[in-house]
PDB file of C-alpha atoms in Angstrom:
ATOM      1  CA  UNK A   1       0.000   0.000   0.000  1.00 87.00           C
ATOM      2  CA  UNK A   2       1.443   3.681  -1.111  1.00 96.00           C
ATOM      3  CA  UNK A   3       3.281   5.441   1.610  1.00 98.00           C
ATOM      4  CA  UNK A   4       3.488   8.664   0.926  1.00 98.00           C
ATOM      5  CA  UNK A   5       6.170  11.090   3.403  1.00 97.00           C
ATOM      6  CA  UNK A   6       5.704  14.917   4.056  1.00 97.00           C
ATOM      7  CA  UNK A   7       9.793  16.145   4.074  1.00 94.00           C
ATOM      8  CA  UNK A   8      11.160  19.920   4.858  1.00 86.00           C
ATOM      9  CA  UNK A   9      14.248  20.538   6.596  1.00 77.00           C
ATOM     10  CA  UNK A  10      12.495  24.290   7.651  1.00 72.00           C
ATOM     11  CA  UNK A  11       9.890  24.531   9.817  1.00 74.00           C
ATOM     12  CA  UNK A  12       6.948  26.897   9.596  1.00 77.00           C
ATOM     13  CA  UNK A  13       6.151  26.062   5.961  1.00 83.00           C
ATOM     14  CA  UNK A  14       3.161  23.809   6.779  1.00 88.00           C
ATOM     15  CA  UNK A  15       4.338  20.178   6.275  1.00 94.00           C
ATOM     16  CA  UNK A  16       1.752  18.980   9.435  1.00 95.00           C
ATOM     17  CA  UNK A  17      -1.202  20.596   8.471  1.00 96.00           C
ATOM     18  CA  UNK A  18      -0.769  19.422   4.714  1.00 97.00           C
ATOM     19  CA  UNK A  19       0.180  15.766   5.979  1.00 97.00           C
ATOM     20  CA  UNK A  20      -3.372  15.953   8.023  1.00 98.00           C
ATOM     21  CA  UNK A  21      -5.338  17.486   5.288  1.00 98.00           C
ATOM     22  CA  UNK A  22      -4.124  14.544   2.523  1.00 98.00           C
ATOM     23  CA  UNK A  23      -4.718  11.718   5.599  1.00 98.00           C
ATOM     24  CA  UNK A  24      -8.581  13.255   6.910  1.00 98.00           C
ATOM     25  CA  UNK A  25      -8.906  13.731   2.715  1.00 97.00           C
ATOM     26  CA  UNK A  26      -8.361  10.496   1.956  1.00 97.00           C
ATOM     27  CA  UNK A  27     -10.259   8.743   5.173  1.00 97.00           C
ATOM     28  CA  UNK A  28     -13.064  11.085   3.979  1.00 95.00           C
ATOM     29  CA  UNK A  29     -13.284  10.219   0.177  1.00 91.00           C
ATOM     30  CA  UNK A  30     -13.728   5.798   1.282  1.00 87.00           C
ATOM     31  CA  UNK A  31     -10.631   4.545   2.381  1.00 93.00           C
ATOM     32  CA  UNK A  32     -11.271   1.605   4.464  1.00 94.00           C
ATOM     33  CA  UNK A  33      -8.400   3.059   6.363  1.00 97.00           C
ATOM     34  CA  UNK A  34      -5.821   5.014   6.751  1.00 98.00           C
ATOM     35  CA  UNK A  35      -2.511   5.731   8.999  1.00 98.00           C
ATOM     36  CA  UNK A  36      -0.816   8.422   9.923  1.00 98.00           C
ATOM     37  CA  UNK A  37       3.122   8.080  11.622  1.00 98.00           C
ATOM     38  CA  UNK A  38       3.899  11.365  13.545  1.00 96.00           C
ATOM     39  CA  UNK A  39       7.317  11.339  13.693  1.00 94.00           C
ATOM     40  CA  UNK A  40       7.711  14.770  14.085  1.00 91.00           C
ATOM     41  CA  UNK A  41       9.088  15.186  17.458  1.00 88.00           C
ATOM     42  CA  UNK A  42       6.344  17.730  18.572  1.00 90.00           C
ATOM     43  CA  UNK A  43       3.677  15.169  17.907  1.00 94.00           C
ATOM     44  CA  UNK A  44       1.250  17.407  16.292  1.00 95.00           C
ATOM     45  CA  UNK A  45      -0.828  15.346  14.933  1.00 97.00           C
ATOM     46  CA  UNK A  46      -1.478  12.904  18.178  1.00 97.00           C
ATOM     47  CA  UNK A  47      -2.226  15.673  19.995  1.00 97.00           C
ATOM     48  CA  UNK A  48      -4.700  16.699  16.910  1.00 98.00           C
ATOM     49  CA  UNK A  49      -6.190  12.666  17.305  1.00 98.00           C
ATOM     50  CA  UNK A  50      -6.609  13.672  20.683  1.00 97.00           C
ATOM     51  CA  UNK A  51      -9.248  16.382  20.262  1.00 97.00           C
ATOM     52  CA  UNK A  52     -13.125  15.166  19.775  1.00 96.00           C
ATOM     53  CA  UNK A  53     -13.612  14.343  15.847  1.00 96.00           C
ATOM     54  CA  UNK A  54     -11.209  11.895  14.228  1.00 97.00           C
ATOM     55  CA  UNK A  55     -12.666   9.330  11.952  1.00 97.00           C
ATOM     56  CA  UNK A  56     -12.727   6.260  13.112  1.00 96.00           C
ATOM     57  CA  UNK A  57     -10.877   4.866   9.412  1.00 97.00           C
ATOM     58  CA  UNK A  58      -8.071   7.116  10.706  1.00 98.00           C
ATOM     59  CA  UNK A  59      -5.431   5.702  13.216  1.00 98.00           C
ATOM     60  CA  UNK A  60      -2.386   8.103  14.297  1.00 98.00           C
ATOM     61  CA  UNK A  61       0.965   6.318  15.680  1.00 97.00           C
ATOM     62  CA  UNK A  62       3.543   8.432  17.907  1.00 95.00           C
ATOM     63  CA  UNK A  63       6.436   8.335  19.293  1.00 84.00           C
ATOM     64  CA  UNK A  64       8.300   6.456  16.843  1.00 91.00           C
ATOM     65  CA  UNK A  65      12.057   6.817  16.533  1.00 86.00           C
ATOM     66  CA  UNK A  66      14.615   6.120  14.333  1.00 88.00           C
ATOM     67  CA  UNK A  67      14.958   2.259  15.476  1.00 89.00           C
ATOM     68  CA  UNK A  68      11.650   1.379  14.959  1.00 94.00           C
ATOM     69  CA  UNK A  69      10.271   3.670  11.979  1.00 95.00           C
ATOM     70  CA  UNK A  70      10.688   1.408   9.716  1.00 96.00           C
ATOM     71  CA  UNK A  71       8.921  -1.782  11.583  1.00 96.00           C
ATOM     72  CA  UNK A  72       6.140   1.187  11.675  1.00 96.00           C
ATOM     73  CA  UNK A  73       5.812   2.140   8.085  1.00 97.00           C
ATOM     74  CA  UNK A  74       6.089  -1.860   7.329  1.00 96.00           C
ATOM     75  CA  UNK A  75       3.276  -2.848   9.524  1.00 96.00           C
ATOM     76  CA  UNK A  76       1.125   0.087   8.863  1.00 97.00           C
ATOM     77  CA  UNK A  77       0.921  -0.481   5.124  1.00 95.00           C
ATOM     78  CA  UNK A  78       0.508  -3.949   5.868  1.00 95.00           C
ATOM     79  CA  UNK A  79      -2.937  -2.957   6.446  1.00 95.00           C
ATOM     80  CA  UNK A  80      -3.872   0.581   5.850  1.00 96.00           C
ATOM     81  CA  UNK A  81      -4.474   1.590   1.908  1.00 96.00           C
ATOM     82  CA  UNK A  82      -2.355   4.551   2.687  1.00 97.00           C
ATOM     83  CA  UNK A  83       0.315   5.705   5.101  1.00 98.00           C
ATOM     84  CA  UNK A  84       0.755   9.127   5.407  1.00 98.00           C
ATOM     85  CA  UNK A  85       4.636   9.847   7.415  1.00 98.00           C
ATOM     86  CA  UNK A  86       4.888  12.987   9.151  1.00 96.00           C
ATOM     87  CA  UNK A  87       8.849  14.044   9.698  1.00 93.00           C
ATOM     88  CA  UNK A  88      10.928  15.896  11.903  1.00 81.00           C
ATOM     89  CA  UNK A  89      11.832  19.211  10.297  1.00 71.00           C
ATOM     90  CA  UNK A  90      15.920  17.937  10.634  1.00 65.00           C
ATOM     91  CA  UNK A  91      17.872  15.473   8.686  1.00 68.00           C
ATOM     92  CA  UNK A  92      18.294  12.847  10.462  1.00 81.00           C
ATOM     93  CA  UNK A  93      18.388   8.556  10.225  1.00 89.00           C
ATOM     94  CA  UNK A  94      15.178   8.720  10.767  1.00 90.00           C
ATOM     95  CA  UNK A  95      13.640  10.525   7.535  1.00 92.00           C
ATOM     96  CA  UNK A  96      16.350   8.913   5.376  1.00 94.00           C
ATOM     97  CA  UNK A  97      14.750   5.379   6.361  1.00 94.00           C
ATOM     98  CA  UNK A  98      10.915   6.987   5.832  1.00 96.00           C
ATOM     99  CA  UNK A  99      11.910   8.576   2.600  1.00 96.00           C
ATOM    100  CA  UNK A 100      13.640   5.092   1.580  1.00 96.00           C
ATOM    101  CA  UNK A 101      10.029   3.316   2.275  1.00 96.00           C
ATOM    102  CA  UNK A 102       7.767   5.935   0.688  1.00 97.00           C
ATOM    103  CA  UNK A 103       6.257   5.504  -3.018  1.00 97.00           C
ATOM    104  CA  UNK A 104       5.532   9.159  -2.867  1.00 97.00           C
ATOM    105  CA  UNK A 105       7.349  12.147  -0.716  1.00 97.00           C
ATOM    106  CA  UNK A 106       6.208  15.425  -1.315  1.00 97.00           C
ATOM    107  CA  UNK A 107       8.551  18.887   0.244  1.00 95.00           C
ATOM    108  CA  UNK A 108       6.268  21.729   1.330  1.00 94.00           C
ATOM    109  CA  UNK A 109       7.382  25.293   0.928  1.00 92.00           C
ATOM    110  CA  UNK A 110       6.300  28.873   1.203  1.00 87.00           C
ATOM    111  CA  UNK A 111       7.156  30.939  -2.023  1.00 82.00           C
ATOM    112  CA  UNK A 112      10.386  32.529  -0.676  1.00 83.00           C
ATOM    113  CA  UNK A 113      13.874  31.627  -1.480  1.00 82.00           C
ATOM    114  CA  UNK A 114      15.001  30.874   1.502  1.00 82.00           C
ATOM    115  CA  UNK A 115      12.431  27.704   1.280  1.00 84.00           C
ATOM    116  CA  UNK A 116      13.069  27.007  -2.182  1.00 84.00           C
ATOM    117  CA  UNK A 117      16.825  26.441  -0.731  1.00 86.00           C
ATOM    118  CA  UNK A 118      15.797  24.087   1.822  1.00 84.00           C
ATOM    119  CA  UNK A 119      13.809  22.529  -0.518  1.00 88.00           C
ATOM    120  CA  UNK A 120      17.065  21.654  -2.965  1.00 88.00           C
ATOM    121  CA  UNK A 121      18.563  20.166   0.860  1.00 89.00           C
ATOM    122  CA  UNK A 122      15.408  17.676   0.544  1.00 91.00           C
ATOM    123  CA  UNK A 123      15.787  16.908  -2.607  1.00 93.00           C
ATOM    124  CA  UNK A 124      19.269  15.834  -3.173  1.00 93.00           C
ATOM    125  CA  UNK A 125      18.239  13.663  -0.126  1.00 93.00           C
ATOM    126  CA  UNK A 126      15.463  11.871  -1.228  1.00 95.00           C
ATOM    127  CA  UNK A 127      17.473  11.625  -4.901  1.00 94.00           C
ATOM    128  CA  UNK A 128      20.655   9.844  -2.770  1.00 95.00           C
ATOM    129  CA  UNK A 129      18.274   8.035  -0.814  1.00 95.00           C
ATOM    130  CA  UNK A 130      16.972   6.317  -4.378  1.00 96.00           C
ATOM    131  CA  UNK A 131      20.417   6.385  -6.125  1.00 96.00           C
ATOM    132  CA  UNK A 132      21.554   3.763  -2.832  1.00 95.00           C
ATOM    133  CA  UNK A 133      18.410   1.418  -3.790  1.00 95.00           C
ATOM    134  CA  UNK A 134      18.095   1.800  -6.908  1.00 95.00           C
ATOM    135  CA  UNK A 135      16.117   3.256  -7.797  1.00 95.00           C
ATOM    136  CA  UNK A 136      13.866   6.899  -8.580  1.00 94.00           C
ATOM    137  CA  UNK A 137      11.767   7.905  -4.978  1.00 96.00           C
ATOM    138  CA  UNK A 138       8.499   9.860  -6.961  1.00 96.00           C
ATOM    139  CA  UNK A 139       8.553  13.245  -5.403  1.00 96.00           C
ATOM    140  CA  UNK A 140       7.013  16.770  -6.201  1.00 96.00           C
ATOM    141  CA  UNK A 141       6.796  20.510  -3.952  1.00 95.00           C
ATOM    142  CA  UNK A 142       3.953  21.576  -2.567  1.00 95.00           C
ATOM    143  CA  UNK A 143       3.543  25.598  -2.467  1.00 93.00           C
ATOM    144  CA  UNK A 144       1.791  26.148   0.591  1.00 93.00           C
ATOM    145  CA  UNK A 145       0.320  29.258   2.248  1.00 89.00           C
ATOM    146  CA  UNK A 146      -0.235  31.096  -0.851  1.00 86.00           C
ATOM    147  CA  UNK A 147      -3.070  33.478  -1.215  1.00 79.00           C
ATOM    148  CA  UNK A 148      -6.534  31.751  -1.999  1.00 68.00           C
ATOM    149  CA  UNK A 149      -7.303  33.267  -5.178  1.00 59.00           C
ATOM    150  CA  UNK A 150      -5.414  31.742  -8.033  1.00 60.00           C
ATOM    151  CA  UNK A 151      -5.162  35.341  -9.880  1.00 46.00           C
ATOM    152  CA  UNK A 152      -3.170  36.341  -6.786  1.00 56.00           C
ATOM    153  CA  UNK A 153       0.400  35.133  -7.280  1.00 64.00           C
ATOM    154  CA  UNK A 154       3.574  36.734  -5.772  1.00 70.00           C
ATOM    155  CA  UNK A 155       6.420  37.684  -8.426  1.00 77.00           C
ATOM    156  CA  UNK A 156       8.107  35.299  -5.638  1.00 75.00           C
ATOM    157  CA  UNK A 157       5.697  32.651  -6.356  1.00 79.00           C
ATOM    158  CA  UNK A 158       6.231  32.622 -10.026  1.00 81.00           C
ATOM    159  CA  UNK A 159       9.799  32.973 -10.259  1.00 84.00           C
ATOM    160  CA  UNK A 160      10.300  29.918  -8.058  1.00 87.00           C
ATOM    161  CA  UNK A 161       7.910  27.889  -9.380  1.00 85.00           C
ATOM    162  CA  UNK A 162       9.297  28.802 -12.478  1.00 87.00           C
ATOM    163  CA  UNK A 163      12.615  27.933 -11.597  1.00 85.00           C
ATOM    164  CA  UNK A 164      11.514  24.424 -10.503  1.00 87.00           C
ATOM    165  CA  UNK A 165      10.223  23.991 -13.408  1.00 86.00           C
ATOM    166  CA  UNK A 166      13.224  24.669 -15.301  1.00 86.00           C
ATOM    167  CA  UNK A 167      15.380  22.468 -13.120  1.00 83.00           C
ATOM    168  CA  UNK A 168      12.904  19.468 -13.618  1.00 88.00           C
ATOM    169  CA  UNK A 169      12.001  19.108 -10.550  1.00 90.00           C
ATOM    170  CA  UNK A 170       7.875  18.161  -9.950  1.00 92.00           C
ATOM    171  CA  UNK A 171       5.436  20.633  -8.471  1.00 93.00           C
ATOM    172  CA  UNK A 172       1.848  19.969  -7.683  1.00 95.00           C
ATOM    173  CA  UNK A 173      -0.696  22.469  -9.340  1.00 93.00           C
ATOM    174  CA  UNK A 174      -2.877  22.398  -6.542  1.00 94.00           C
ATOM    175  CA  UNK A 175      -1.367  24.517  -3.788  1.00 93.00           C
ATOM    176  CA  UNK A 176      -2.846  24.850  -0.066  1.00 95.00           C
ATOM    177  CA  UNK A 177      -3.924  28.147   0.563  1.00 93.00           C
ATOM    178  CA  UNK A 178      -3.919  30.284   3.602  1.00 91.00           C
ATOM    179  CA  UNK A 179      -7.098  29.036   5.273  1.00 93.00           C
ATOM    180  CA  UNK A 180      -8.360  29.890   9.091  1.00 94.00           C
ATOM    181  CA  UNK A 181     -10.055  26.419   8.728  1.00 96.00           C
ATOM    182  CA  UNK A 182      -6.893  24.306   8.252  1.00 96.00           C
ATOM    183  CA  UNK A 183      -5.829  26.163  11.649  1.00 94.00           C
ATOM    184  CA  UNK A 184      -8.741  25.462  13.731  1.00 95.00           C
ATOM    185  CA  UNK A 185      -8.417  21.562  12.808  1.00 96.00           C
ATOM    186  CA  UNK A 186      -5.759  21.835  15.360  1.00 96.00           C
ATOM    187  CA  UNK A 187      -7.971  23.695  17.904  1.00 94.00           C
ATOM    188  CA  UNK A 188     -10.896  22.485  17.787  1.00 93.00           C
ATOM    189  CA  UNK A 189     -10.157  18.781  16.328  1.00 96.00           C
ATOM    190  CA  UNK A 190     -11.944  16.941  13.329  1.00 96.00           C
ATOM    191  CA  UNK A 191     -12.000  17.427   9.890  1.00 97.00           C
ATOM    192  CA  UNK A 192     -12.814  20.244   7.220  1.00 97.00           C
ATOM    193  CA  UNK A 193     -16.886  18.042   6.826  1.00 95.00           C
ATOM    194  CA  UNK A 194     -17.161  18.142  10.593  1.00 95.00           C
ATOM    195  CA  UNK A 195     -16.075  21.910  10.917  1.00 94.00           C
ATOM    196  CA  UNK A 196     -19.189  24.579  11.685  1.00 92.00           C
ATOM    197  CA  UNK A 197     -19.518  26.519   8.624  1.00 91.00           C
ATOM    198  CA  UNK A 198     -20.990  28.768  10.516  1.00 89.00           C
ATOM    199  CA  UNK A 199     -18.055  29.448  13.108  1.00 87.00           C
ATOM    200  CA  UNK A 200     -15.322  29.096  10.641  1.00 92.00           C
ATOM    201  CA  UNK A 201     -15.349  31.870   7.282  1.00 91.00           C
ATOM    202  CA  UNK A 202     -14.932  30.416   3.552  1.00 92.00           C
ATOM    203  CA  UNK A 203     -15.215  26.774   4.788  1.00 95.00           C
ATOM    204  CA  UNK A 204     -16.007  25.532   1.371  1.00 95.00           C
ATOM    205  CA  UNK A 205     -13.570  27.153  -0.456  1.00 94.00           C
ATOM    206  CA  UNK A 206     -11.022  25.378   2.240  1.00 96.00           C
ATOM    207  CA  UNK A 207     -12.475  22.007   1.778  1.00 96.00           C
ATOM    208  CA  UNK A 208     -12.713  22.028  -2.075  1.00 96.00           C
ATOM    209  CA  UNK A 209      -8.874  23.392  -2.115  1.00 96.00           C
ATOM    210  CA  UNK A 210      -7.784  19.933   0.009  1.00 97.00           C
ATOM    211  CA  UNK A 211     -10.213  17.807  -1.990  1.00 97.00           C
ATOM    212  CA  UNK A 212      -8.560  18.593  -5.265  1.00 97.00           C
ATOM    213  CA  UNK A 213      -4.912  18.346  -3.477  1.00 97.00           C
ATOM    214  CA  UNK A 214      -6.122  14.753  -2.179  1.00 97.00           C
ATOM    215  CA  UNK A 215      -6.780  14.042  -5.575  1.00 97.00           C
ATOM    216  CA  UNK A 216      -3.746  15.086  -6.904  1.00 97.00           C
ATOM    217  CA  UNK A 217      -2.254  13.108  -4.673  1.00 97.00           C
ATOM    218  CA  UNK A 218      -3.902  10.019  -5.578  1.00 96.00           C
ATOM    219  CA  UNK A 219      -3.327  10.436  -9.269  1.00 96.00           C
ATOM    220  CA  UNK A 220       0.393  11.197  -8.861  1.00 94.00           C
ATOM    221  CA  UNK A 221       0.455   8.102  -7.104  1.00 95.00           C
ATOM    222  CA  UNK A 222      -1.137   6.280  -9.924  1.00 92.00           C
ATOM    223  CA  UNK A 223       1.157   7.317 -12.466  1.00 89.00           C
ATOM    224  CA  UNK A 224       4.457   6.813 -10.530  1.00 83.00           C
ATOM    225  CA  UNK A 225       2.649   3.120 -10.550  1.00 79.00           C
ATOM    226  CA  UNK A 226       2.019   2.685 -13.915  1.00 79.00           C
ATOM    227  CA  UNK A 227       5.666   4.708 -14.722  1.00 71.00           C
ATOM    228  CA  UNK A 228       6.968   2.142 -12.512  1.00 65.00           C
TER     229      UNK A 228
END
């Protein structure tokens, strides 16, 4: 079953709120299941699974280190359809065995060039990480935080997507926008279809953005399949 590994060496660029959108996505759209490793050490997301709200198809597993990560991974897609990997913002042992595992890791970044640099760190990891098995690791960026209205993009923005582009390296069309709803997941618990419309502003806009990513997702993982 498709693991698929959230990777940025920076923090702040919204790697844990993107790894819980694509996991409460996909238990939301029919997966029998799915599983979630928080191996970031500030276990976000088990203190999210804490909160009233999670699905019951969605199971979250902590405190995993760099010993047993991949026993973790290996029993998790033994019988989850997906297995979404949450990682520590730092290279470490750890991420280079959950990166090894994954059939898809994706790098989250904010449009600034200081991210785009980290980004090249992940990259040239995940690439030696597949060079030592092998083989190519599917991976693609993930602009995040940008402003909600596609006709709004930053001359930042465009010139670093651009230069991705250029450099062959895989973006994602859909990008996660700045969205008060994807915060209060983390406050109030849940997920985007069990959020009060009424309490939270431009709720539909937020869930059809992480409904397209989730798909996205899903068909990137179909092609690195059939590519494969």
């Amino acid at each position: 079953m498709p693991v698929i590994s959230f990777v940025s060496p920076k923090g702040g660029v919204g790697k844990t709120t993107t790894a819980l959108l694509l996991a409460t996505e996909l238990a939301g759209q029919g997966a029998s299941r799915v599983t979630v490793i928080d191996a970031d050490p500030n276990l976000p997301i088990a203190k999210w699974s804490r909160l009233p709200g999670k699905p019951d198809n969605l199971e979250v597993i902590a405190d995993v280190g760099e010993a047993t990560i991949v026993d973790a991974i290996d029993e998790a897609r033994g019988h989850s359809p997906f297995v979404v990997v949450d990682l520590e913002g730092a290279a470490s042992s750890r991420v280079t065995h959950a990166v090894s595992m994954s059939d898809l890791v994706l790098i989250p970044i904010q449009a600034s060039v200081l991210d785009a640099d980290q980004a090249a760190r992940a990259i040239k990891l995940i690439r030696m990480t597949g060079k030592s098995q092998g083989r190519i690791i599917p991976h693609a960026i993930v602009f995040t935080r940008v402003a909600a209205a596609r006709s709004i993009r930053t001359r930042n923005f465009k010139a670093i997507s651009a230069q991705f582009d250029e450099a062959g390296i895989p973006s994602l069309v859909t990008a996660i926008a700045e969205r008060e709803a994807y915060r209060s997941l983390f406050s109030h618990g849940g997920t985007l279809s069990s959020l009060d419309p009424a309490l939270v502003s431009s709720l539909e806009s937020a869930r059809e953005n992480a409904r397209a990513f989730a798909v996205e997702v899903i068909h990137n993982l179909k092609q690195s399949k059939a590519a494969a």
